[in-house]
Coordinates of C-alpha atoms in Angstrom, one line a residue:
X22 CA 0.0 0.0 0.0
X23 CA 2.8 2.2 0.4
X24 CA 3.7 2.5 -3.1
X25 CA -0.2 4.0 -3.9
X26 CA 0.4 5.8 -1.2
X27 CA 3.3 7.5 -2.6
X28 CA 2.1 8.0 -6.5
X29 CA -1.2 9.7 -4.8
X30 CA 1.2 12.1 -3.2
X31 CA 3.4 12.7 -6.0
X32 CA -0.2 13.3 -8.5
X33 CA -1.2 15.6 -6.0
X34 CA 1.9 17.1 -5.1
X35 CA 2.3 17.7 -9.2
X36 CA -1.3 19.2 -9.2
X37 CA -0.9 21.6 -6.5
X38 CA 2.4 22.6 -8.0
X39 CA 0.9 23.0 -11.7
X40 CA -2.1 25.2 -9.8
X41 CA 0.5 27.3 -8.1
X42 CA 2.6 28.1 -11.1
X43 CA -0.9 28.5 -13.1
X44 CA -1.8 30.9 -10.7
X45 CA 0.9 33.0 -10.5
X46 CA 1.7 33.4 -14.1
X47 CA -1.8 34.1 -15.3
X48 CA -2.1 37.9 -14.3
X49 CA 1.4 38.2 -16.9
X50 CA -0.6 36.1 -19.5
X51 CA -3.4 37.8 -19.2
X52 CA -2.2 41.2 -19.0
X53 CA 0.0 40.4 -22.0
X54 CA -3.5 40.0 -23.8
X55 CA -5.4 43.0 -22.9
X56 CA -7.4 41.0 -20.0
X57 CA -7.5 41.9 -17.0
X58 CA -6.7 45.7 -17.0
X59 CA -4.9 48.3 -18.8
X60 CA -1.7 47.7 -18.9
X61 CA -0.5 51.2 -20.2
X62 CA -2.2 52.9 -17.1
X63 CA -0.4 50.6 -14.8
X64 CA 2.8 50.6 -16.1
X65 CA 5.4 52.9 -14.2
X66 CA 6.9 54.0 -17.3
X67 CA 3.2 54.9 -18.6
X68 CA 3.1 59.0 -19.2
X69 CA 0.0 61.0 -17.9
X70 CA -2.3 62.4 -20.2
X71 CA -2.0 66.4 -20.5
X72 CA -4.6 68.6 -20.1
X73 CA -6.6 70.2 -22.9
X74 CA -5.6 73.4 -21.0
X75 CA -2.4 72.8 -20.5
X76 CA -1.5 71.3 -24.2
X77 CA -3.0 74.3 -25.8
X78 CA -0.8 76.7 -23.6
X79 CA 2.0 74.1 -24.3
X80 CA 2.1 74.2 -28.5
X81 CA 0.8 77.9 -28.6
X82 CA 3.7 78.8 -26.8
X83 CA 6.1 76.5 -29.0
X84 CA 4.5 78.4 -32.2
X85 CA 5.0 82.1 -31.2
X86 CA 8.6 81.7 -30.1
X87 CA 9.1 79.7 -33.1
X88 CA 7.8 83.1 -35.1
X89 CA 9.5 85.3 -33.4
X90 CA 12.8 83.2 -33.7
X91 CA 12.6 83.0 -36.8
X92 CA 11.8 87.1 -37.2
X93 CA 14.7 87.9 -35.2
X94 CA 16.8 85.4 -37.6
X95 CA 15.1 86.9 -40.8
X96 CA 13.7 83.2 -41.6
X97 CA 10.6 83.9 -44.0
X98 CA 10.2 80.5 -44.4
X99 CA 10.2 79.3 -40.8
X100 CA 7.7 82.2 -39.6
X101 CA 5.5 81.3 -42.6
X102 CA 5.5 77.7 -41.5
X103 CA 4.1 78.9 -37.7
X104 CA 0.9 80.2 -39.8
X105 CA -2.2 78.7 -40.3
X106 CA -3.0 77.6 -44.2
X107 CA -5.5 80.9 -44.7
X108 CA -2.8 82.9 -44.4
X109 CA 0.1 81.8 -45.9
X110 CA -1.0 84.1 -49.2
X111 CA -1.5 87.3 -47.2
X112 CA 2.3 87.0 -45.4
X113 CA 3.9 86.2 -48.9
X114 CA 2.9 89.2 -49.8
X115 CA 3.2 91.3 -47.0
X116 CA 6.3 89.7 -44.7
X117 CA 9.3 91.5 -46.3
X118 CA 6.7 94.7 -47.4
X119 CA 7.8 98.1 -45.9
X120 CA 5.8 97.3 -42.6
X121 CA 6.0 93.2 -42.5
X122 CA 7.6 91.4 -39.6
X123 CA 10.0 90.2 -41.5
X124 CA 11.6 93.8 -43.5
X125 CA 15.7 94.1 -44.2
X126 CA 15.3 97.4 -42.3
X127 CA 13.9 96.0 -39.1
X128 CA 15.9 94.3 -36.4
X129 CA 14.7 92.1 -33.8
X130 CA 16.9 92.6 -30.8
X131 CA 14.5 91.4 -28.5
X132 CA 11.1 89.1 -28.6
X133 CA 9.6 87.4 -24.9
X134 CA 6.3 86.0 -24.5
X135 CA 4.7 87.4 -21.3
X136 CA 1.2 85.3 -21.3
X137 CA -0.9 83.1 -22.3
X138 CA -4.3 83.1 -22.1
X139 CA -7.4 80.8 -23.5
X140 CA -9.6 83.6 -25.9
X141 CA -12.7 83.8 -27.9
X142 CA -10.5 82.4 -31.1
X143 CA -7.9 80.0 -29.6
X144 CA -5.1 80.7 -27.0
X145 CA -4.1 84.5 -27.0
X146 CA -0.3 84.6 -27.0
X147 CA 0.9 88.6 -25.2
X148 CA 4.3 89.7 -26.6
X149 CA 6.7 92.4 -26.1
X150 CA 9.1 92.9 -29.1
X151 CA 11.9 95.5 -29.7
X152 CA 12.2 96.4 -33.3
X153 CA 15.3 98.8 -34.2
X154 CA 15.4 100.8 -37.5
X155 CA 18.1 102.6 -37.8
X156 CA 19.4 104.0 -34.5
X157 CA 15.8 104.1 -33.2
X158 CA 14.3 101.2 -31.0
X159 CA 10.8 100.8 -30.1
X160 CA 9.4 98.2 -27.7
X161 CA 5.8 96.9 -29.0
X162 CA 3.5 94.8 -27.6
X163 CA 1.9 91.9 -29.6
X164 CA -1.2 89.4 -29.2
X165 CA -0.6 86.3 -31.6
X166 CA -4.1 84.1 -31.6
X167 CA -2.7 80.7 -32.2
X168 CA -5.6 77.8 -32.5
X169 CA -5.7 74.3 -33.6
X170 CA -6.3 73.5 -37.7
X171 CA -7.2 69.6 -38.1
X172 CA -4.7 67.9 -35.8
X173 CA -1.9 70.9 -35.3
X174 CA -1.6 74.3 -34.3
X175 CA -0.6 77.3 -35.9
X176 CA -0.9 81.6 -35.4
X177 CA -3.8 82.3 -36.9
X178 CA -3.5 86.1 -36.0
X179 CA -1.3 88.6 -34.8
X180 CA -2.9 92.2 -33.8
X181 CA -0.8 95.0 -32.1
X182 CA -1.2 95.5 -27.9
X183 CA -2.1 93.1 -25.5
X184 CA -6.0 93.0 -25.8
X185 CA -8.1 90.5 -27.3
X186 CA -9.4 92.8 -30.4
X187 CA -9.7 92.0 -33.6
X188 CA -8.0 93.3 -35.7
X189 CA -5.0 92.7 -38.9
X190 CA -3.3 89.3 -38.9
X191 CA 0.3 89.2 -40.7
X192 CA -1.5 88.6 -43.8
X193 CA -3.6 91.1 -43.5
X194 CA -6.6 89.4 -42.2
X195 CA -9.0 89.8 -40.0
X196 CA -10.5 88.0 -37.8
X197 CA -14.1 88.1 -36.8
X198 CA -15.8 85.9 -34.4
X199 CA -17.4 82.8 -35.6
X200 CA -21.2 82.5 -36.7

């Protein structure tokens, strides 16, 4: 009888062993397969979702230093590329013009965002910019309206001062609240 006796407790020994092992390995199958959880929320490595608020401040911010990088560097091409689509005609024609951001007789010494604000149109971008011409430098405040176009963002207006008024973009548009 000892001999049954042993083979019982070897099957059983074998089952408990097998239940263990299936037991502790089936949270890594399964998570491996989408069951049991998300995974990607879990994870320590897994990156928290931003804001809609804090994104749009974010890549509004990213587009106006962009522009006014690339007016300080004389870069037509990069501070057209920081414009929404509609505009792109307007600032071809106007950029280098007598009064464009972008004239061989204006410097760019000095360009720093100073807010950021949500707005009626997209996120209102403040400015102060120091344009010399000549031996004469002017400080100017700036509002850039950068919004979202499909899945990116872009300036879709720039008006003199701070305030949230309508008024001529840098292709000469204006804007005018939605109907």
């Amino acid at each position: 009888m000892a001999p049954t006796t042993e083979v019982v407790m070897r099957s059983t020994h074998r089952r408990l062993a097998a239940t263990a092992a299936g037991l502790v390995l089936s949270p890594v199958i399964l998570g491996g397969c989408g069951i049991g959880g998300d995974a990607e929320e879990e994870g320590p490595a897994a990156k928290p979702a931003r804001a809609p608020a804090e994104e749009a401040a974010t890549r509004s911010r990213e587009r106006v230093q962009a522009y006014l990088d690339a007016m300080t560097a004389k870069d037509v091409a990069a501070g057209r590329s920081q414009l929404c689509a509609l505009l792109h005609d307007g600032f071809d024609l106007g950029a280098t013009g007598p009064n464009g951001d972008f004239a061989d007789h204006f410097q760019v010494p000095e360009a720093a965002i100073t807010d950021i604000r949500p707005g009626p149109f997209g996120q209102e971008v403040s400015v102060s910019v120091s344009v010399t011409s000549g031996k004469r430098t002017v400080k100017r405040p700036l509002l850039f309206t950068v919004t979202r176009d499909g899945g990116d963002w872009c300036i879709a207006g720039e008006a003199p001062g701070g305030t949230p008024t309508a008024g001529p973009t840098p292709g000469g548009a204006v804007l005018t609240p939605p109907s």
